[in-house]
């Protein structure tokens, strides 16, 4: 089983207007909402690829009920801890002449509620995959990912970590199967400008030396490169099409890579499917659907 963890899921409320003007009442041209959270995004794309997963994390209040109901309607299994207080957050995405976002803090998570989640993590078995995605809410300890990984340490579990800075680096001792920093995140981790192919390779190899088994470095419009544990570097192609949305593209790439590797055990194909999923989401108003993913996969050749 693949488990995705989203500690602070959300409903992303997207509003479209020609121009946003501060200090007055602005009226939208249209709006829509999506169930949000990096781990949830991974589960959604896996579902489009006919790969089952279970979404873990926390939900609260009426928005939490909407998140769980929405996943159920998409055929995605979830096993969230229901918090006693607060509501799952609503994030506002303003798409106007300039794009802006308001990301909310989310509900309080108590120690005993965190213990419930850790207990569920303890049920992970050999052969499973665990995806830790996104930031840590302010109401839980900074070492939460490390605590989770200590629980499953020693088991034959594929660990995927999609996080930034110390949150990512501190997980490397647990030898994650996959991490996915982008060029900017490499620069932040190593305090260098990861502009050249040589510098990107040097940074990725250092992350592998510290424990990562496979490293995907996403390069935006230039595609992505996978530094794999077989000693090879794989490059993804690029597709030229109008970008409609960048939210969830990285999560989609992670999901595609996991699915591709599950299906074939081939790193090159896994990266190709990951790139197809990431691009397909970028070319869609929300997360990509199956049709768009395989359309882009064919374009990648």
PDB file of C-alpha atoms in Angstrom:
ATOM      1  CA  UNK A   1       0.000   0.000   0.000  1.00  0.00           C
ATOM      2  CA  UNK A   2       1.063   3.579  -0.648  1.00  0.00           C
ATOM      3  CA  UNK A   3       0.393   5.996   2.219  1.00  0.00           C
ATOM      4  CA  UNK A   4       0.489   9.743   1.666  1.00  0.00           C
ATOM      5  CA  UNK A   5       0.742  12.068   4.638  1.00  0.00           C
ATOM      6  CA  UNK A   6      -0.720  15.578   4.676  1.00  0.00           C
ATOM      7  CA  UNK A   7      -0.468  17.075   8.148  1.00  0.00           C
ATOM      8  CA  UNK A   8      -2.345  20.260   7.255  1.00  0.00           C
ATOM      9  CA  UNK A   9      -4.788  19.641   4.350  1.00  0.00           C
ATOM     10  CA  UNK A  10      -6.899  22.439   2.963  1.00  0.00           C
ATOM     11  CA  UNK A  11      -9.645  23.530   0.680  1.00  0.00           C
ATOM     12  CA  UNK A  12      -8.077  25.795  -1.924  1.00  0.00           C
ATOM     13  CA  UNK A  13     -10.618  28.426  -2.992  1.00  0.00           C
ATOM     14  CA  UNK A  14      -9.582  29.901  -6.333  1.00  0.00           C
ATOM     15  CA  UNK A  15     -11.102  33.209  -7.471  1.00  0.00           C
ATOM     16  CA  UNK A  16     -10.678  34.734 -10.928  1.00  0.00           C
ATOM     17  CA  UNK A  17     -11.036  38.447 -11.660  1.00  0.00           C
ATOM     18  CA  UNK A  18      -9.624  40.844 -14.217  1.00  0.00           C
ATOM     19  CA  UNK A  19      -7.846  42.998 -11.668  1.00  0.00           C
ATOM     20  CA  UNK A  20      -7.521  42.992  -7.899  1.00  0.00           C
ATOM     21  CA  UNK A  21      -7.630  46.417  -6.223  1.00  0.00           C
ATOM     22  CA  UNK A  22      -6.830  46.706  -2.530  1.00  0.00           C
ATOM     23  CA  UNK A  23      -9.250  48.628  -0.307  1.00  0.00           C
ATOM     24  CA  UNK A  24     -12.436  48.147  -2.351  1.00  0.00           C
ATOM     25  CA  UNK A  25     -14.974  45.377  -2.963  1.00  0.00           C
ATOM     26  CA  UNK A  26     -13.738  43.190  -5.805  1.00  0.00           C
ATOM     27  CA  UNK A  27     -16.147  40.949  -7.707  1.00  0.00           C
ATOM     28  CA  UNK A  28     -15.038  37.718  -9.318  1.00  0.00           C
ATOM     29  CA  UNK A  29     -15.608  36.470 -12.842  1.00  0.00           C
ATOM     30  CA  UNK A  30     -15.589  32.864 -11.680  1.00  0.00           C
ATOM     31  CA  UNK A  31     -14.396  30.687  -8.846  1.00  0.00           C
ATOM     32  CA  UNK A  32     -13.768  27.062  -8.029  1.00  0.00           C
ATOM     33  CA  UNK A  33     -12.347  25.038  -5.174  1.00  0.00           C
ATOM     34  CA  UNK A  34     -10.016  22.082  -4.877  1.00  0.00           C
ATOM     35  CA  UNK A  35      -9.042  19.768  -2.058  1.00  0.00           C
ATOM     36  CA  UNK A  36      -5.468  20.756  -1.299  1.00  0.00           C
ATOM     37  CA  UNK A  37      -2.335  19.489   0.389  1.00  0.00           C
ATOM     38  CA  UNK A  38       0.808  17.988  -1.123  1.00  0.00           C
ATOM     39  CA  UNK A  39       0.201  14.437   0.054  1.00  0.00           C
ATOM     40  CA  UNK A  40      -3.428  14.594  -1.036  1.00  0.00           C
ATOM     41  CA  UNK A  41      -2.289  15.823  -4.458  1.00  0.00           C
ATOM     42  CA  UNK A  42      -0.067  12.759  -4.752  1.00  0.00           C
ATOM     43  CA  UNK A  43      -3.006  10.487  -3.901  1.00  0.00           C
ATOM     44  CA  UNK A  44      -5.213  12.247  -6.467  1.00  0.00           C
ATOM     45  CA  UNK A  45      -2.717  11.755  -9.307  1.00  0.00           C
ATOM     46  CA  UNK A  46      -2.054   8.140  -8.268  1.00  0.00           C
ATOM     47  CA  UNK A  47      -5.807   7.530  -8.559  1.00  0.00           C
ATOM     48  CA  UNK A  48      -5.730   8.864 -12.133  1.00  0.00           C
ATOM     49  CA  UNK A  49      -3.021   6.270 -12.845  1.00  0.00           C
ATOM     50  CA  UNK A  50      -5.059   3.434 -11.283  1.00  0.00           C
ATOM     51  CA  UNK A  51      -2.717   3.166  -8.295  1.00  0.00           C
ATOM     52  CA  UNK A  52      -4.410   2.824  -4.908  1.00  0.00           C
ATOM     53  CA  UNK A  53      -3.256   4.820  -1.907  1.00  0.00           C
ATOM     54  CA  UNK A  54      -4.450   5.809   1.549  1.00  0.00           C
ATOM     55  CA  UNK A  55      -4.346   9.478   2.568  1.00  0.00           C
ATOM     56  CA  UNK A  56      -3.285  10.082   6.181  1.00  0.00           C
ATOM     57  CA  UNK A  57      -3.199  13.253   8.240  1.00  0.00           C
ATOM     58  CA  UNK A  58      -5.564  15.440  10.223  1.00  0.00           C
ATOM     59  CA  UNK A  59      -8.947  16.993   9.459  1.00  0.00           C
ATOM     60  CA  UNK A  60     -11.224  19.215  11.537  1.00  0.00           C
ATOM     61  CA  UNK A  61     -14.664  20.813  11.428  1.00  0.00           C
ATOM     62  CA  UNK A  62     -16.981  21.201   8.453  1.00  0.00           C
ATOM     63  CA  UNK A  63     -14.101  21.806   6.052  1.00  0.00           C
ATOM     64  CA  UNK A  64     -12.478  18.585   7.212  1.00  0.00           C
ATOM     65  CA  UNK A  65     -15.713  16.737   6.488  1.00  0.00           C
ATOM     66  CA  UNK A  66     -15.730  18.262   2.991  1.00  0.00           C
ATOM     67  CA  UNK A  67     -12.141  17.109   2.395  1.00  0.00           C
ATOM     68  CA  UNK A  68     -12.921  13.546   3.426  1.00  0.00           C
ATOM     69  CA  UNK A  69     -16.142  13.479   1.395  1.00  0.00           C
ATOM     70  CA  UNK A  70     -14.378  14.886  -1.657  1.00  0.00           C
ATOM     71  CA  UNK A  71     -11.688  12.202  -1.538  1.00  0.00           C
ATOM     72  CA  UNK A  72     -14.324   9.494  -1.131  1.00  0.00           C
ATOM     73  CA  UNK A  73     -16.141  10.784  -4.223  1.00  0.00           C
ATOM     74  CA  UNK A  74     -12.858  10.503  -6.148  1.00  0.00           C
ATOM     75  CA  UNK A  75     -12.451   6.910  -4.992  1.00  0.00           C
ATOM     76  CA  UNK A  76      -9.489   7.693  -2.740  1.00  0.00           C
ATOM     77  CA  UNK A  77      -9.231   5.926   0.597  1.00  0.00           C
ATOM     78  CA  UNK A  78      -8.442   8.109   3.611  1.00  0.00           C
ATOM     79  CA  UNK A  79      -7.759   7.446   7.275  1.00  0.00           C
ATOM     80  CA  UNK A  80      -7.523  10.896   8.835  1.00  0.00           C
ATOM     81  CA  UNK A  81      -7.389  11.711  12.529  1.00  0.00           C
ATOM     82  CA  UNK A  82     -10.381  13.930  13.307  1.00  0.00           C
ATOM     83  CA  UNK A  83      -9.276  16.818  15.519  1.00  0.00           C
ATOM     84  CA  UNK A  84     -11.458  17.941  18.401  1.00  0.00           C
ATOM     85  CA  UNK A  85     -11.097  21.668  17.768  1.00  0.00           C
ATOM     86  CA  UNK A  86     -10.935  24.107  14.858  1.00  0.00           C
ATOM     87  CA  UNK A  87     -11.489  23.620  11.154  1.00  0.00           C
ATOM     88  CA  UNK A  88      -9.259  22.453   8.336  1.00  0.00           C
ATOM     89  CA  UNK A  89      -7.902  25.519   6.626  1.00  0.00           C
ATOM     90  CA  UNK A  90      -9.246  27.353   3.593  1.00  0.00           C
ATOM     91  CA  UNK A  91      -6.540  28.879   1.389  1.00  0.00           C
ATOM     92  CA  UNK A  92      -7.405  31.724  -0.976  1.00  0.00           C
ATOM     93  CA  UNK A  93      -5.811  31.793  -4.441  1.00  0.00           C
ATOM     94  CA  UNK A  94      -6.384  35.074  -6.302  1.00  0.00           C
ATOM     95  CA  UNK A  95      -5.860  34.895 -10.066  1.00  0.00           C
ATOM     96  CA  UNK A  96      -6.044  38.401 -11.513  1.00  0.00           C
ATOM     97  CA  UNK A  97      -3.589  40.724 -13.259  1.00  0.00           C
ATOM     98  CA  UNK A  98      -1.168  39.392 -10.646  1.00  0.00           C
ATOM     99  CA  UNK A  99      -1.488  36.123  -8.742  1.00  0.00           C
ATOM    100  CA  UNK A 100      -1.648  36.184  -4.935  1.00  0.00           C
ATOM    101  CA  UNK A 101      -2.243  33.601  -2.247  1.00  0.00           C
ATOM    102  CA  UNK A 102      -3.381  33.626   1.364  1.00  0.00           C
ATOM    103  CA  UNK A 103      -2.425  30.380   3.086  1.00  0.00           C
ATOM    104  CA  UNK A 104      -3.982  29.916   6.511  1.00  0.00           C
ATOM    105  CA  UNK A 105      -2.396  28.365   9.566  1.00  0.00           C
ATOM    106  CA  UNK A 106      -4.791  25.486  10.204  1.00  0.00           C
ATOM    107  CA  UNK A 107      -6.139  23.894  13.406  1.00  0.00           C
ATOM    108  CA  UNK A 108      -4.268  23.040  16.593  1.00  0.00           C
ATOM    109  CA  UNK A 109      -2.967  19.461  16.839  1.00  0.00           C
ATOM    110  CA  UNK A 110      -2.614  18.192  20.401  1.00  0.00           C
ATOM    111  CA  UNK A 111       0.011  15.730  21.617  1.00  0.00           C
ATOM    112  CA  UNK A 112      -2.487  12.889  22.043  1.00  0.00           C
ATOM    113  CA  UNK A 113      -3.861  13.472  18.521  1.00  0.00           C
ATOM    114  CA  UNK A 114      -0.336  13.298  17.149  1.00  0.00           C
ATOM    115  CA  UNK A 115       0.160  10.065  19.073  1.00  0.00           C
ATOM    116  CA  UNK A 116      -2.888   8.636  17.285  1.00  0.00           C
ATOM    117  CA  UNK A 117      -1.276   9.402  13.928  1.00  0.00           C
ATOM    118  CA  UNK A 118       2.030   7.862  14.996  1.00  0.00           C
ATOM    119  CA  UNK A 119       0.128   4.731  16.043  1.00  0.00           C
ATOM    120  CA  UNK A 120      -1.346   4.441  12.557  1.00  0.00           C
ATOM    121  CA  UNK A 121       2.083   4.946  11.010  1.00  0.00           C
ATOM    122  CA  UNK A 122       3.232   2.048  13.154  1.00  0.00           C
ATOM    123  CA  UNK A 123       0.937  -0.250  11.141  1.00  0.00           C
ATOM    124  CA  UNK A 124       2.944   0.276   7.941  1.00  0.00           C
ATOM    125  CA  UNK A 125       4.329  -3.020   6.655  1.00  0.00           C
ATOM    126  CA  UNK A 126       7.241  -4.250   4.560  1.00  0.00           C
ATOM    127  CA  UNK A 127       6.669  -3.454   0.894  1.00  0.00           C
ATOM    128  CA  UNK A 128       4.616  -0.313   1.590  1.00  0.00           C
ATOM    129  CA  UNK A 129       5.486   3.205   0.435  1.00  0.00           C
ATOM    130  CA  UNK A 130       5.176   6.274   2.683  1.00  0.00           C
ATOM    131  CA  UNK A 131       5.092   9.764   1.169  1.00  0.00           C
ATOM    132  CA  UNK A 132       5.880  12.658   3.522  1.00  0.00           C
ATOM    133  CA  UNK A 133       4.950  15.846   1.703  1.00  0.00           C
ATOM    134  CA  UNK A 134       4.823  19.503   2.631  1.00  0.00           C
ATOM    135  CA  UNK A 135       5.676  21.656   5.598  1.00  0.00           C
ATOM    136  CA  UNK A 136       5.108  21.008   9.295  1.00  0.00           C
ATOM    137  CA  UNK A 137       2.235  22.931  10.962  1.00  0.00           C
ATOM    138  CA  UNK A 138       3.284  25.362  13.678  1.00  0.00           C
ATOM    139  CA  UNK A 139       1.359  23.404  16.298  1.00  0.00           C
ATOM    140  CA  UNK A 140       3.517  20.257  16.042  1.00  0.00           C
ATOM    141  CA  UNK A 141       7.200  19.606  16.737  1.00  0.00           C
ATOM    142  CA  UNK A 142       9.789  20.404  14.077  1.00  0.00           C
ATOM    143  CA  UNK A 143      11.089  16.835  14.226  1.00  0.00           C
ATOM    144  CA  UNK A 144       7.719  15.235  13.393  1.00  0.00           C
ATOM    145  CA  UNK A 145       8.961  13.698  10.130  1.00  0.00           C
ATOM    146  CA  UNK A 146      11.979  12.286  11.921  1.00  0.00           C
ATOM    147  CA  UNK A 147       9.740  10.750  14.599  1.00  0.00           C
ATOM    148  CA  UNK A 148       7.628   9.143  11.891  1.00  0.00           C
ATOM    149  CA  UNK A 149      10.670   7.753  10.114  1.00  0.00           C
ATOM    150  CA  UNK A 150      12.116   6.361  13.328  1.00  0.00           C
ATOM    151  CA  UNK A 151       8.913   4.335  13.770  1.00  0.00           C
ATOM    152  CA  UNK A 152       9.323   2.589  10.408  1.00  0.00           C
ATOM    153  CA  UNK A 153      13.121   2.441  10.503  1.00  0.00           C
ATOM    154  CA  UNK A 154      14.429  -1.039   9.746  1.00  0.00           C
ATOM    155  CA  UNK A 155      11.377  -2.066   7.728  1.00  0.00           C
ATOM    156  CA  UNK A 156      11.455  -2.619   3.970  1.00  0.00           C
ATOM    157  CA  UNK A 157       9.458   0.540   3.276  1.00  0.00           C
ATOM    158  CA  UNK A 158       9.993   2.983   0.411  1.00  0.00           C
ATOM    159  CA  UNK A 159      10.187   6.456   1.902  1.00  0.00           C
ATOM    160  CA  UNK A 160       9.497   9.507  -0.245  1.00  0.00           C
ATOM    161  CA  UNK A 161      10.172  12.954   1.218  1.00  0.00           C
ATOM    162  CA  UNK A 162       9.058  16.116  -0.585  1.00  0.00           C
ATOM    163  CA  UNK A 163      10.043  18.902   1.797  1.00  0.00           C
ATOM    164  CA  UNK A 164      12.502  21.776   2.012  1.00  0.00           C
ATOM    165  CA  UNK A 165      15.637  22.863   3.870  1.00  0.00           C
ATOM    166  CA  UNK A 166      16.302  21.229   7.265  1.00  0.00           C
ATOM    167  CA  UNK A 167      13.011  19.342   7.130  1.00  0.00           C
ATOM    168  CA  UNK A 168      14.388  17.437   4.143  1.00  0.00           C
ATOM    169  CA  UNK A 169      18.048  17.215   5.167  1.00  0.00           C
ATOM    170  CA  UNK A 170      17.210  15.829   8.610  1.00  0.00           C
ATOM    171  CA  UNK A 171      15.345  12.919   6.969  1.00  0.00           C
ATOM    172  CA  UNK A 172      18.332  11.776   4.889  1.00  0.00           C
ATOM    173  CA  UNK A 173      19.777   9.600   7.651  1.00  0.00           C
ATOM    174  CA  UNK A 174      16.741   7.332   7.131  1.00  0.00           C
ATOM    175  CA  UNK A 175      17.786   6.718   3.500  1.00  0.00           C
ATOM    176  CA  UNK A 176      14.626   7.827   1.663  1.00  0.00           C
ATOM    177  CA  UNK A 177      13.908   6.138  -1.647  1.00  0.00           C
ATOM    178  CA  UNK A 178      13.187   9.487  -3.313  1.00  0.00           C
ATOM    179  CA  UNK A 179      13.534  13.210  -2.669  1.00  0.00           C
ATOM    180  CA  UNK A 180      12.639  16.000  -5.105  1.00  0.00           C
ATOM    181  CA  UNK A 181      14.312  19.368  -4.509  1.00  0.00           C
ATOM    182  CA  UNK A 182      14.166  22.044  -7.176  1.00  0.00           C
ATOM    183  CA  UNK A 183      17.072  24.245  -8.223  1.00  0.00           C
ATOM    184  CA  UNK A 184      16.197  26.998  -5.731  1.00  0.00           C
ATOM    185  CA  UNK A 185      15.902  24.525  -2.870  1.00  0.00           C
ATOM    186  CA  UNK A 186      19.327  23.086  -3.678  1.00  0.00           C
ATOM    187  CA  UNK A 187      20.702  26.620  -3.473  1.00  0.00           C
ATOM    188  CA  UNK A 188      19.046  27.152  -0.073  1.00  0.00           C
ATOM    189  CA  UNK A 189      20.330  23.856   1.325  1.00  0.00           C
ATOM    190  CA  UNK A 190      23.952  24.307   0.224  1.00  0.00           C
ATOM    191  CA  UNK A 191      24.213  28.102   0.194  1.00  0.00           C
ATOM    192  CA  UNK A 192      25.337  28.098  -3.418  1.00  0.00           C
ATOM    193  CA  UNK A 193      23.979  29.044  -6.816  1.00  0.00           C
ATOM    194  CA  UNK A 194      22.826  25.782  -8.417  1.00  0.00           C
ATOM    195  CA  UNK A 195      22.752  27.178 -11.938  1.00  0.00           C
ATOM    196  CA  UNK A 196      25.109  24.939 -13.869  1.00  0.00           C
ATOM    197  CA  UNK A 197      24.694  21.232 -14.611  1.00  0.00           C
ATOM    198  CA  UNK A 198      27.923  20.576 -12.750  1.00  0.00           C
ATOM    199  CA  UNK A 199      26.778  22.360  -9.587  1.00  0.00           C
ATOM    200  CA  UNK A 200      23.355  20.665  -9.674  1.00  0.00           C
ATOM    201  CA  UNK A 201      25.068  17.284 -10.000  1.00  0.00           C
ATOM    202  CA  UNK A 202      27.452  18.090  -7.143  1.00  0.00           C
ATOM    203  CA  UNK A 203      24.564  19.040  -4.835  1.00  0.00           C
ATOM    204  CA  UNK A 204      22.504  15.981  -5.763  1.00  0.00           C
ATOM    205  CA  UNK A 205      25.467  13.677  -5.211  1.00  0.00           C
ATOM    206  CA  UNK A 206      26.023  15.197  -1.771  1.00  0.00           C
ATOM    207  CA  UNK A 207      22.379  14.544  -0.864  1.00  0.00           C
ATOM    208  CA  UNK A 208      22.880  10.938  -1.962  1.00  0.00           C
ATOM    209  CA  UNK A 209      26.062  10.713   0.093  1.00  0.00           C
ATOM    210  CA  UNK A 210      23.991  11.816   3.101  1.00  0.00           C
ATOM    211  CA  UNK A 211      21.445   9.057   2.493  1.00  0.00           C
ATOM    212  CA  UNK A 212      19.031   9.790  -0.370  1.00  0.00           C
ATOM    213  CA  UNK A 213      18.775   6.855  -2.775  1.00  0.00           C
ATOM    214  CA  UNK A 214      17.294   8.781  -5.709  1.00  0.00           C
ATOM    215  CA  UNK A 215      17.166  12.541  -6.272  1.00  0.00           C
ATOM    216  CA  UNK A 216      14.934  14.292  -8.800  1.00  0.00           C
ATOM    217  CA  UNK A 217      15.909  17.906  -9.405  1.00  0.00           C
ATOM    218  CA  UNK A 218      13.082  19.775 -11.104  1.00  0.00           C
ATOM    219  CA  UNK A 219      14.283  22.521 -13.438  1.00  0.00           C
ATOM    220  CA  UNK A 220      11.013  24.254 -14.309  1.00  0.00           C
ATOM    221  CA  UNK A 221      10.676  24.798 -18.043  1.00  0.00           C
ATOM    222  CA  UNK A 222      13.923  22.912 -18.624  1.00  0.00           C
ATOM    223  CA  UNK A 223      12.462  19.623 -17.422  1.00  0.00           C
ATOM    224  CA  UNK A 224      14.019  17.530 -14.681  1.00  0.00           C
ATOM    225  CA  UNK A 225      16.987  15.280 -14.026  1.00  0.00           C
ATOM    226  CA  UNK A 226      17.023  12.130 -11.925  1.00  0.00           C
ATOM    227  CA  UNK A 227      20.219  11.084 -10.167  1.00  0.00           C
ATOM    228  CA  UNK A 228      19.462   7.422  -9.552  1.00  0.00           C
ATOM    229  CA  UNK A 229      20.926   4.834  -7.218  1.00  0.00           C
ATOM    230  CA  UNK A 230      22.007   2.790 -10.262  1.00  0.00           C
ATOM    231  CA  UNK A 231      24.669   5.450 -10.852  1.00  0.00           C
ATOM    232  CA  UNK A 232      23.012   6.976 -13.909  1.00  0.00           C
ATOM    233  CA  UNK A 233      21.533  10.416 -14.548  1.00  0.00           C
ATOM    234  CA  UNK A 234      18.224  10.452 -16.431  1.00  0.00           C
ATOM    235  CA  UNK A 235      16.837  13.563 -18.130  1.00  0.00           C
ATOM    236  CA  UNK A 236      13.175  14.228 -18.876  1.00  0.00           C
ATOM    237  CA  UNK A 237      12.006  15.919 -22.029  1.00  0.00           C
ATOM    238  CA  UNK A 238       9.919  19.063 -22.142  1.00  0.00           C
ATOM    239  CA  UNK A 239       6.587  19.917 -23.704  1.00  0.00           C
ATOM    240  CA  UNK A 240       5.659  23.396 -24.902  1.00  0.00           C
ATOM    241  CA  UNK A 241       2.101  24.331 -24.035  1.00  0.00           C
ATOM    242  CA  UNK A 242       0.383  27.176 -22.225  1.00  0.00           C
ATOM    243  CA  UNK A 243       0.900  26.966 -18.461  1.00  0.00           C
ATOM    244  CA  UNK A 244      -2.406  27.422 -16.637  1.00  0.00           C
ATOM    245  CA  UNK A 245      -1.450  26.379 -13.139  1.00  0.00           C
ATOM    246  CA  UNK A 246       1.747  25.554 -11.272  1.00  0.00           C
ATOM    247  CA  UNK A 247       0.137  24.466  -7.974  1.00  0.00           C
ATOM    248  CA  UNK A 248       0.538  20.725  -7.548  1.00  0.00           C
ATOM    249  CA  UNK A 249       2.927  20.199 -10.473  1.00  0.00           C
ATOM    250  CA  UNK A 250       5.741  18.984  -8.224  1.00  0.00           C
ATOM    251  CA  UNK A 251       3.374  16.692  -6.315  1.00  0.00           C
ATOM    252  CA  UNK A 252       2.129  15.319  -9.631  1.00  0.00           C
ATOM    253  CA  UNK A 253       5.709  14.551 -10.668  1.00  0.00           C
ATOM    254  CA  UNK A 254       6.285  12.646  -7.426  1.00  0.00           C
ATOM    255  CA  UNK A 255       3.090  10.639  -7.965  1.00  0.00           C
ATOM    256  CA  UNK A 256       3.999   9.837 -11.549  1.00  0.00           C
ATOM    257  CA  UNK A 257       7.476   8.672 -10.568  1.00  0.00           C
ATOM    258  CA  UNK A 258       6.081   6.421  -7.820  1.00  0.00           C
ATOM    259  CA  UNK A 259       3.508   4.947 -10.207  1.00  0.00           C
ATOM    260  CA  UNK A 260       6.032   4.457 -13.006  1.00  0.00           C
ATOM    261  CA  UNK A 261       8.480   2.688 -10.726  1.00  0.00           C
ATOM    262  CA  UNK A 262       5.718   0.555  -9.151  1.00  0.00           C
ATOM    263  CA  UNK A 263       4.624  -0.558 -12.623  1.00  0.00           C
ATOM    264  CA  UNK A 264       7.998  -1.198 -14.252  1.00  0.00           C
ATOM    265  CA  UNK A 265      10.907  -0.874 -11.823  1.00  0.00           C
ATOM    266  CA  UNK A 266      12.550   1.270 -14.522  1.00  0.00           C
ATOM    267  CA  UNK A 267      14.007   4.602 -13.427  1.00  0.00           C
ATOM    268  CA  UNK A 268      13.920   6.123 -16.907  1.00  0.00           C
ATOM    269  CA  UNK A 269      10.243   5.343 -17.420  1.00  0.00           C
ATOM    270  CA  UNK A 270       9.418   6.457 -13.876  1.00  0.00           C
ATOM    271  CA  UNK A 271      10.967   9.866 -14.530  1.00  0.00           C
ATOM    272  CA  UNK A 272       9.190  10.123 -17.886  1.00  0.00           C
ATOM    273  CA  UNK A 273       5.796   9.387 -16.323  1.00  0.00           C
ATOM    274  CA  UNK A 274       6.610  11.794 -13.488  1.00  0.00           C
ATOM    275  CA  UNK A 275       7.431  14.524 -15.995  1.00  0.00           C
ATOM    276  CA  UNK A 276       4.226  13.800 -17.893  1.00  0.00           C
ATOM    277  CA  UNK A 277       2.149  14.150 -14.732  1.00  0.00           C
ATOM    278  CA  UNK A 278       3.918  17.347 -13.664  1.00  0.00           C
ATOM    279  CA  UNK A 279       3.503  18.958 -17.072  1.00  0.00           C
ATOM    280  CA  UNK A 280      -0.094  17.785 -17.428  1.00  0.00           C
ATOM    281  CA  UNK A 281      -1.018  19.509 -14.169  1.00  0.00           C
ATOM    282  CA  UNK A 282       0.746  22.690 -15.291  1.00  0.00           C
ATOM    283  CA  UNK A 283      -1.380  22.624 -18.452  1.00  0.00           C
ATOM    284  CA  UNK A 284      -4.637  22.081 -16.501  1.00  0.00           C
ATOM    285  CA  UNK A 285      -6.735  24.433 -14.317  1.00  0.00           C
ATOM    286  CA  UNK A 286      -6.345  22.005 -11.399  1.00  0.00           C
ATOM    287  CA  UNK A 287      -4.669  18.645 -11.004  1.00  0.00           C
ATOM    288  CA  UNK A 288      -4.316  16.730 -14.264  1.00  0.00           C
ATOM    289  CA  UNK A 289      -6.730  13.995 -15.261  1.00  0.00           C
ATOM    290  CA  UNK A 290      -5.830  10.659 -16.823  1.00  0.00           C
ATOM    291  CA  UNK A 291      -6.514  11.801 -20.380  1.00  0.00           C
ATOM    292  CA  UNK A 292      -4.196  14.801 -20.138  1.00  0.00           C
ATOM    293  CA  UNK A 293      -1.439  12.797 -18.461  1.00  0.00           C
ATOM    294  CA  UNK A 294      -1.280  10.206 -21.224  1.00  0.00           C
ATOM    295  CA  UNK A 295      -1.593  12.867 -23.906  1.00  0.00           C
ATOM    296  CA  UNK A 296       1.523  14.583 -22.516  1.00  0.00           C
ATOM    297  CA  UNK A 297       3.279  11.215 -22.027  1.00  0.00           C
ATOM    298  CA  UNK A 298       2.866  10.510 -25.735  1.00  0.00           C
ATOM    299  CA  UNK A 299       4.204  13.973 -26.588  1.00  0.00           C
ATOM    300  CA  UNK A 300       7.332  13.247 -24.528  1.00  0.00           C
ATOM    301  CA  UNK A 301       8.019  10.316 -26.890  1.00  0.00           C
TER     302      UNK A 301
END
